[in-house]
């Protein structure tokens, strides 16, 4: 049935209810705009439903299970008995607590939520399809926050059980005896490590010469070392060809190998959800990667703004939310631009990796005179008490001694990322950091130690 052509209207229409879209809707409503949010699937988007949150629940459970393999050395004998259906139920519970919370925030803020799929029909109008119903909605400003989806791989048709994408890998019904993960980007590494700790025999297949190609090679090397300790097989320069009956054909340096994988996980990247939005009707053209080009205030046209995974930059939830803040301010008439000094990126691998701002290679490429110092956790005390000394903190400073980059691999370093990002945003100098008292014994002491090192007087390592 087609409902008449009469259109509803809001000041702001937000398409997509992920960490970009829901944050933008809340901010615009708080600023006094009438706001409608259209979501075709579930409020919370990729991040809350099938991304950040369920993956971190899985990783936490896997870490706990893995304690059984290491804790006897500390005088604690444990056995791990993994119940995947209970784990899935717990994960679903965590997700619904968070998504219900977001829905409640939207309702309280007065945001109207429409469940349906939006497609532009004119520069300031969308058609919203919900089942067989089509309604129309006009707006002064529209924020596109439709996110991204996994890229498929020829020869690896998803079956939902034996061949899955990241969403399927977060909903397995049992621990597979063997798993092949294709793509050792951050998603492949996080998922592969978790299932290995839960008891699967995991092989990572990566076409590039090393795992985590987006990361500095020293950070990636730390993760690679732990993968080896965990017994995860890693094939690099390896291109997955096809999968048949539980075996994956992989070409490594010109020769073919067959690897057993009761479950095959395809994690070869993501693409923006911009192809079915009817963007031509809105006067928006895309870049070569299918992303929406925007000005620093997030405008793509006078009526359309875009944020999150549909735009350039790292496809990460906190980047989407930060851009939502800018887009909302732009619409509310406040001068605003997305121009962060650094966007922190964390990989919840083992050990965790946090990278913020410039690496030494980035600085050199940009013609910036820079110095760095790496303090190894092996020389720290907290890492010893945790019996996990792998990794380091590396600070990068420019010629004036201002911090321009901070990179860490080690136990729990995700929690160091915000402080390091703050230091870079505030243009802290290495002296500021060295003079800041860091509590003992913590992993964060490595930050101060690196600062002392950069100043030429390291304390707990030799010069
Ligand atoms: P999304 O969260 O993708 O939301 C877009 C929403 O738009 C979706 O709900 C979709 O249904 C809806 N939509 C699309 N088209 C339409 C339409 N035409 N009409 C109506 N609705 C539409 N990031 C991190 O920062 N930290 C992590 O730890 C992390 N872990 C991840 C783990 C995994 C396994 C995956 C897959 C991703 C992870 N990410 C992580 C990335 C993160 O999920 C994304 O960067 C983030 O969700 C992007 O937010 P967004 O608002 O741009 O889009
Ligand atoms: P990817 O990181 O793209 O990894 C997929 C891997 O699969 C690649 O290494 C590729 O070589 C491999 N591969 C592909 N085909 C095959 C095959 N046939 N056989 C074997 N291997 C194959 N997003 C950006 O857009 N820009 C950035 O600069 C950026 N920087 C980031 C930095 C960090 C530290 C983090 C954590 C994230 C960053 N992101 C960036 C976000 C992230 O890369 C994207 O969200 C990405 O899409 C994550 O999905 P993935 O892990 O599946 O993909």
XYZ file of C-alpha atoms and ligand atoms in Angstrom:
569
model
C 0.000 0.000 0.000
C 1.242 3.515 -0.762
C 0.117 6.195 1.669
C -0.661 9.529 -0.090
C 2.056 11.933 -1.097
C 1.467 14.235 1.894
C 4.774 14.541 3.743
C 5.545 14.868 7.454
C 8.167 17.443 8.387
C 10.953 18.003 10.938
C 13.670 20.580 11.328
C 16.184 17.741 11.346
C 15.926 14.249 9.881
C 18.623 11.789 10.959
C 19.065 8.605 8.924
C 20.664 5.820 10.984
C 20.505 5.148 14.712
C 24.131 4.164 15.409
C 26.629 6.066 17.600
C 26.732 8.824 14.977
C 23.017 9.127 14.286
C 21.582 8.750 17.769
C 24.107 11.212 19.253
C 23.318 13.763 16.527
C 19.570 13.343 17.086
C 19.956 13.871 20.851
C 22.125 16.956 20.444
C 19.775 18.565 17.878
C 16.740 17.867 20.074
C 18.534 19.265 23.139
C 19.198 22.400 21.060
C 15.474 22.892 20.425
C 15.051 21.395 16.926
C 12.219 19.058 16.047
C 14.018 15.803 15.205
C 13.016 12.570 13.488
C 15.363 9.587 13.390
C 14.845 6.821 10.817
C 16.358 3.399 11.521
C 15.783 0.382 9.300
C 17.091 -2.184 11.739
C 17.936 -1.705 15.419
C 18.630 1.458 17.398
C 22.309 1.437 18.407
C 23.560 0.571 14.913
C 26.501 -1.675 14.184
C 28.412 -0.652 17.293
C 25.890 -1.585 19.940
C 24.211 -4.520 18.192
C 26.858 -6.357 16.175
C 30.139 -4.488 16.679
C 31.953 -2.837 19.586
C 29.739 -4.119 22.372
C 29.113 -7.826 21.627
C 32.738 -8.185 20.498
C 33.992 -6.807 23.806
C 31.653 -9.113 25.753
C 33.106 -12.055 23.806
C 36.679 -10.882 24.344
C 36.134 -10.446 28.081
C 34.646 -13.931 28.397
C 37.525 -15.364 26.346
C 40.074 -13.626 28.593
C 38.423 -15.109 31.666
C 38.391 -18.586 30.092
C 42.041 -18.179 29.171
C 42.979 -17.517 32.801
C 42.591 -21.262 33.347
C 45.552 -21.815 31.021
C 47.877 -19.410 32.838
C 46.791 -18.978 36.457
C 48.249 -22.136 37.996
C 51.624 -20.372 37.849
C 50.164 -17.855 40.303
C 48.956 -20.600 42.624
C 45.365 -20.520 41.424
C 44.112 -23.667 39.701
C 41.082 -23.068 37.491
C 39.231 -25.018 34.874
C 37.208 -23.324 32.159
C 33.964 -24.886 30.981
C 32.646 -22.665 28.192
C 28.873 -22.523 27.654
C 28.429 -20.564 24.419
C 24.645 -20.329 24.650
C 24.916 -18.741 28.121
C 27.597 -16.399 26.779
C 25.326 -15.411 23.861
C 22.401 -14.816 26.222
C 24.599 -12.615 28.417
C 25.834 -10.693 25.370
C 22.260 -10.129 24.149
C 21.359 -8.886 27.625
C 24.243 -6.385 27.679
C 23.303 -5.171 24.192
C 19.644 -4.714 25.060
C 20.465 -2.838 28.282
C 22.445 -0.348 26.213
C 20.071 -0.115 23.238
C 17.056 0.255 25.541
C 18.942 3.040 27.303
C 19.517 4.832 23.998
C 15.839 4.442 22.999
C 14.805 5.885 26.349
C 17.176 8.861 25.918
C 15.724 9.530 22.451
C 12.179 9.350 23.739
C 12.879 11.641 26.689
C 14.579 14.163 24.412
C 11.482 14.223 22.193
C 13.069 12.572 19.142
C 10.493 10.793 16.940
C 11.807 7.419 15.861
C 10.512 5.855 12.654
C 11.367 2.244 11.866
C 11.935 2.045 8.136
C 14.410 2.505 5.312
C 14.968 6.044 4.049
C 15.757 6.957 0.457
C 16.028 10.467 -0.972
C 13.401 11.481 -3.505
C 14.262 15.210 -3.590
C 17.004 17.421 -2.114
C 14.925 17.984 1.078
C 12.679 14.935 1.080
C 12.929 11.201 1.711
C 10.601 8.268 1.161
C 10.540 5.898 4.122
C 9.656 2.271 3.447
C 8.460 0.126 6.308
C 7.196 -3.251 5.162
C 4.638 -2.428 2.514
C 4.062 1.114 3.766
C 5.769 4.122 2.217
C 5.647 7.513 3.912
C 7.312 10.799 3.016
C 9.276 13.176 5.186
C 10.633 16.665 4.532
C 13.370 18.441 6.464
C 15.436 21.609 6.645
C 18.569 19.593 7.425
C 19.282 15.876 7.112
C 22.174 14.072 8.784
C 23.218 10.878 6.998
C 24.646 8.377 9.497
C 23.942 5.082 7.757
C 27.239 3.437 8.707
C 28.920 0.559 6.937
C 28.620 -3.180 6.331
C 31.133 -6.000 5.833
C 32.642 -6.472 2.384
C 32.031 -9.894 0.834
C 34.703 -12.105 -0.704
C 34.193 -14.092 -3.937
C 34.403 -17.828 -3.206
C 33.116 -17.283 0.355
C 29.354 -17.079 0.184
C 27.999 -16.521 3.690
C 26.005 -19.502 4.975
C 25.209 -18.124 8.422
C 26.879 -21.075 10.180
C 29.975 -22.426 8.399
C 30.947 -19.229 6.549
C 30.186 -16.041 8.444
C 31.046 -12.361 8.623
C 31.811 -10.530 11.888
C 28.121 -10.537 12.827
C 27.965 -14.326 12.423
C 31.236 -14.767 14.320
C 29.599 -13.010 17.293
C 26.681 -15.436 17.306
C 28.208 -18.914 16.942
C 26.338 -21.606 18.845
C 29.398 -23.569 19.962
C 33.178 -23.295 19.997
C 34.257 -24.635 16.584
C 37.082 -27.188 16.634
C 38.838 -25.101 13.971
C 38.363 -21.610 12.555
C 39.912 -19.790 9.614
C 39.720 -16.000 9.830
C 40.288 -14.261 6.512
C 41.679 -10.778 7.004
C 43.921 -9.834 9.921
C 42.723 -6.246 10.263
C 41.573 -5.271 13.737
C 38.224 -7.064 13.483
C 39.781 -10.345 12.302
C 42.480 -10.214 14.991
C 40.018 -9.420 17.801
C 37.582 -12.195 16.819
C 40.260 -14.784 16.004
C 42.049 -14.228 19.321
C 38.821 -14.515 21.304
C 37.763 -17.815 19.700
C 41.279 -19.198 20.115
C 41.104 -18.449 23.848
C 37.711 -20.127 23.995
C 39.306 -23.297 22.612
C 39.204 -23.170 18.812
C 42.238 -23.935 16.677
C 42.494 -20.652 14.754
C 44.340 -19.702 11.554
C 44.555 -16.045 10.492
C 44.968 -15.541 6.742
C 46.231 -12.103 5.713
C 46.994 -10.944 2.152
C 49.343 -8.174 3.316
C 52.923 -8.934 4.434
C 51.921 -8.552 8.101
C 48.936 -8.565 10.425
C 47.225 -5.304 11.403
C 48.578 -3.450 8.361
C 46.960 -0.180 9.511
C 49.138 -0.158 12.632
C 52.753 0.801 13.083
C 54.815 -2.340 12.559
C 56.257 -2.363 16.095
C 52.776 -2.381 17.615
C 51.639 -5.136 15.251
C 54.744 -7.167 16.107
C 53.754 -7.260 19.795
C 50.341 -8.712 18.909
C 51.916 -11.190 16.515
C 54.188 -12.446 19.276
C 51.255 -13.072 21.619
C 49.280 -14.813 18.845
C 52.198 -17.209 18.516
C 52.200 -17.833 22.288
C 48.465 -18.537 22.073
C 49.026 -21.091 19.317
C 47.182 -19.087 16.645
C 48.579 -19.837 13.177
C 49.238 -16.713 11.141
C 49.682 -16.818 7.367
C 50.782 -13.542 5.764
C 51.199 -12.795 2.042
C 48.364 -15.294 1.895
C 45.308 -14.821 -0.283
C 42.206 -16.859 0.498
C 40.739 -18.287 -2.729
C 37.646 -20.302 -1.868
C 36.119 -22.586 0.718
C 34.656 -26.015 0.101
C 33.364 -28.477 2.722
C 35.232 -27.098 5.721
C 38.512 -26.412 3.943
C 39.873 -23.070 2.761
C 42.214 -22.849 -0.207
C 44.907 -20.266 0.391
C 47.601 -19.120 -1.985
C 50.876 -18.298 -0.251
C 53.779 -17.122 -2.404
C 52.381 -18.839 -5.492
C 51.646 -22.221 -3.872
C 48.242 -23.440 -2.752
C 47.446 -24.722 0.741
C 44.298 -26.262 2.150
C 43.399 -25.292 5.726
C 40.683 -26.862 7.867
C 38.057 -24.449 9.129
C 34.857 -25.771 10.657
C 33.927 -22.077 10.710
C 35.311 -19.548 8.238
C 35.127 -15.862 9.232
C 35.366 -13.294 6.452
C 36.765 -10.025 7.865
C 38.237 -8.311 4.822
C 36.995 -4.791 5.459
C 33.805 -2.737 5.424
C 32.063 -0.509 2.899
C 29.866 2.532 3.513
C 26.063 2.193 3.290
C 25.608 4.878 0.659
C 24.629 2.876 -2.416
C 20.878 2.525 -1.795
C 20.151 5.988 -0.391
C 19.153 7.584 -3.713
C 21.817 10.229 -3.129
C 21.642 11.487 -6.714
C 18.153 12.864 -5.904
C 19.714 14.795 -3.020
C 22.501 16.240 -5.159
C 25.226 14.328 -3.286
C 28.040 12.598 -5.186
C 30.392 10.040 -3.659
C 34.167 9.645 -3.601
C 35.942 6.607 -5.084
C 35.377 4.536 -1.938
C 31.653 5.311 -1.915
C 31.991 7.782 0.970
C 30.265 11.163 1.217
C 32.671 14.106 0.900
C 31.949 16.773 3.536
C 33.276 20.181 4.601
C 34.775 20.464 8.116
C 31.332 21.534 9.443
C 30.050 18.143 8.087
C 27.954 19.685 5.314
C 27.781 17.822 1.992
C 25.135 20.223 0.569
C 23.191 23.145 2.040
C 20.607 20.636 3.341
C 22.653 17.478 3.952
C 25.361 16.626 6.461
C 27.162 13.301 6.895
C 28.954 11.654 9.817
C 30.470 8.345 10.871
C 31.451 5.398 8.698
C 29.882 6.946 5.566
C 32.606 9.619 5.602
C 36.400 9.567 5.378
C 38.611 8.809 8.379
C 38.869 5.800 10.668
C 35.613 3.854 10.828
C 35.278 3.940 14.610
C 32.342 4.660 16.915
C 33.877 7.540 18.889
C 34.816 9.289 15.626
C 31.160 9.025 14.530
C 29.979 10.487 17.857
C 32.518 13.323 17.740
C 31.356 14.197 14.235
C 27.738 14.096 15.456
C 28.566 16.849 17.958
C 29.963 18.998 15.137
C 27.027 18.334 12.776
C 24.503 19.242 15.480
C 26.312 22.491 16.283
C 26.417 23.364 12.581
C 22.655 22.866 12.307
C 22.025 24.813 15.507
C 23.895 27.761 14.026
C 27.065 27.510 16.106
C 30.396 27.737 14.307
C 31.897 24.281 14.373
C 34.464 22.140 12.588
C 35.697 18.576 12.929
C 39.410 19.117 13.295
C 40.793 16.892 16.059
C 44.519 16.845 16.777
C 44.202 13.072 17.018
C 41.564 10.345 16.855
C 42.517 7.541 19.226
C 42.266 4.029 17.773
C 42.255 0.978 19.998
C 42.546 -2.651 19.039
C 41.195 -5.010 21.717
C 43.733 -7.636 20.762
C 46.005 -9.475 23.188
C 47.687 -7.390 24.353
C 45.601 -4.305 23.632
C 46.940 -1.642 21.300
C 46.235 2.095 21.477
C 47.500 4.507 18.872
C 46.942 8.250 18.990
C 48.332 10.876 16.659
C 51.512 10.680 14.619
C 53.970 7.828 14.506
C 57.620 8.657 13.902
C 57.152 7.540 10.280
C 54.106 9.852 9.891
C 56.127 12.776 11.260
C 59.049 12.059 8.939
C 56.673 11.798 5.957
C 55.119 15.146 6.943
C 58.567 16.767 7.151
C 58.290 17.283 10.909
C 61.463 17.003 12.938
C 60.509 14.480 15.619
C 61.961 12.284 18.340
C 60.576 9.272 20.118
C 61.217 7.094 23.138
C 59.857 3.639 23.830
C 59.566 2.411 27.394
C 59.143 -1.385 27.518
C 56.632 -2.811 29.973
C 59.279 -5.426 30.806
C 60.941 -2.629 32.812
C 57.712 -1.694 34.606
C 56.372 -2.962 37.900
C 52.608 -3.163 37.288
C 53.164 -5.387 34.243
C 55.271 -7.692 36.461
C 52.501 -7.928 39.051
C 50.081 -8.810 36.230
C 52.619 -11.306 34.867
C 52.181 -9.720 31.442
C 55.249 -7.739 30.411
C 54.760 -7.731 26.652
C 54.665 -4.347 24.906
C 55.671 -0.750 25.397
C 54.596 2.896 25.491
C 56.104 5.118 22.824
C 55.846 8.907 22.865
C 56.599 11.020 19.797
C 57.425 14.718 20.204
C 58.189 17.425 17.673
C 61.314 19.566 17.697
C 59.798 21.949 20.269
C 59.124 19.060 22.664
C 55.354 19.060 22.096
C 53.662 15.657 22.137
C 52.368 14.755 18.656
C 51.889 11.004 19.011
C 51.509 8.278 21.605
C 51.369 4.560 20.921
C 51.100 1.640 23.269
C 50.763 -2.111 23.158
C 50.267 -3.891 26.474
C 47.837 -5.166 29.080
C 44.883 -2.810 29.457
C 46.370 0.051 27.437
C 42.948 0.912 25.969
C 42.405 2.817 29.214
C 45.551 4.901 28.612
C 44.260 6.216 25.269
C 42.018 9.023 26.563
C 44.695 10.616 28.744
C 47.184 10.460 25.905
C 44.644 11.986 23.484
C 43.993 14.771 26.017
C 47.714 15.475 26.245
C 47.972 15.735 22.445
C 44.820 17.891 22.154
C 46.174 20.254 24.845
C 49.590 20.350 23.166
C 51.276 19.080 26.310
C 55.047 19.140 26.263
C 57.183 16.186 27.193
C 58.257 18.182 30.265
C 54.600 18.550 31.334
C 54.180 14.780 31.134
C 57.431 14.005 32.922
C 56.464 16.445 35.701
C 52.990 14.897 36.119
C 52.959 12.436 38.994
C 51.751 9.057 37.723
C 50.399 6.646 40.379
C 52.400 3.550 41.275
C 52.177 0.725 40.403
C 50.211 1.321 37.189
C 50.734 0.696 33.503
C 50.387 4.473 33.059
C 53.788 4.999 34.692
C 55.276 3.945 31.355
C 53.990 7.253 29.948
C 56.020 9.296 32.418
C 58.983 6.964 31.935
C 58.841 7.541 28.152
C 58.675 11.302 28.731
C 61.776 11.130 30.944
C 63.417 9.069 28.229
C 62.601 11.684 25.587
C 64.146 14.342 27.827
C 67.329 12.282 27.879
C 67.128 11.044 31.465
C 65.222 7.743 31.631
C 64.842 6.371 35.162
C 64.115 2.653 35.019
C 65.912 1.795 31.780
C 69.447 2.529 30.676
C 69.996 5.604 28.565
P 26.387 2.387 12.330
O 26.674 2.085 13.741
O 26.739 1.368 11.309
O 24.842 2.724 12.246
C 24.212 2.980 11.029
C 22.736 2.644 11.155
O 22.074 3.133 9.993
C 22.459 1.140 11.199
O 21.713 0.839 12.350
C 21.672 0.862 9.923
O 20.669 -0.123 10.123
C 21.055 2.217 9.648
N 20.736 2.439 8.229
C 21.544 2.233 7.147
N 20.918 2.621 6.011
C 19.686 3.081 6.378
C 18.579 3.633 5.661
N 18.625 3.798 4.334
N 17.479 3.988 6.343
C 17.413 3.828 7.706
N 18.449 3.320 8.434
C 19.565 2.965 7.777
N 34.411 0.868 16.775
C 34.998 1.326 17.883
O 35.162 2.542 18.028
N 35.416 0.485 18.886
C 35.280 -0.858 18.780
O 35.655 -1.598 19.691
C 34.677 -1.385 17.607
N 34.512 -2.711 17.463
C 33.880 -3.185 16.357
C 33.717 -4.555 16.229
C 33.075 -5.078 15.120
C 32.891 -6.568 14.995
C 32.562 -4.192 14.117
C 31.822 -4.726 12.926
C 32.729 -2.829 14.237
C 33.395 -2.315 15.358
N 33.607 -0.937 15.499
C 34.234 -0.472 16.621
C 33.208 0.032 14.455
C 31.891 0.725 14.843
O 30.895 -0.240 15.039
C 31.491 1.693 13.747
O 32.549 2.565 13.439
C 30.295 2.539 14.202
O 29.189 1.714 14.501
C 29.908 3.544 13.121
O 28.822 4.306 13.574
P 27.784 4.961 12.554
O 26.820 5.716 13.400
O 28.525 5.672 11.486
O 27.077 3.729 11.828
P 40.575 -4.138 7.410
O 41.250 -3.400 8.490
O 40.444 -3.508 6.079
O 41.313 -5.526 7.286
C 40.992 -6.490 6.283
C 42.234 -7.271 5.931
O 41.869 -8.301 5.029
C 43.281 -6.419 5.209
O 44.448 -6.405 5.974
C 43.429 -7.120 3.850
O 44.782 -7.153 3.438
C 42.922 -8.517 4.131
N 42.387 -9.230 2.967
C 41.565 -8.765 2.016
N 41.286 -9.739 1.111
C 41.927 -10.863 1.519
C 42.010 -12.214 1.046
N 41.375 -12.633 -0.057
N 42.762 -13.106 1.722
C 43.422 -12.703 2.823
N 43.374 -11.454 3.344
C 42.632 -10.540 2.708
N 39.538 3.092 8.793
C 39.750 3.865 7.705
O 38.836 3.968 6.875
N 40.926 4.549 7.557
C 41.937 4.435 8.468
O 42.982 5.059 8.295
C 41.757 3.598 9.614
N 42.728 3.450 10.551
C 42.504 2.617 11.616
C 43.511 2.431 12.546
C 43.300 1.577 13.627
C 44.415 1.369 14.585
C 42.059 0.945 13.806
C 41.780 0.063 14.995
C 41.058 1.131 12.880
C 41.261 1.960 11.784
N 40.276 2.141 10.837
C 40.511 2.927 9.736
C 38.990 1.453 10.937
C 39.032 0.065 10.324
O 40.114 -0.194 9.509
C 37.814 -0.180 9.477
O 36.677 -0.110 10.303
C 37.867 -1.550 8.822
O 36.873 -1.609 7.877
C 37.833 -2.646 9.834
O 37.367 -3.853 9.264
P 38.319 -5.083 9.058
O 39.179 -5.363 10.241
O 37.398 -6.174 8.582
O 39.103 -4.548 7.799
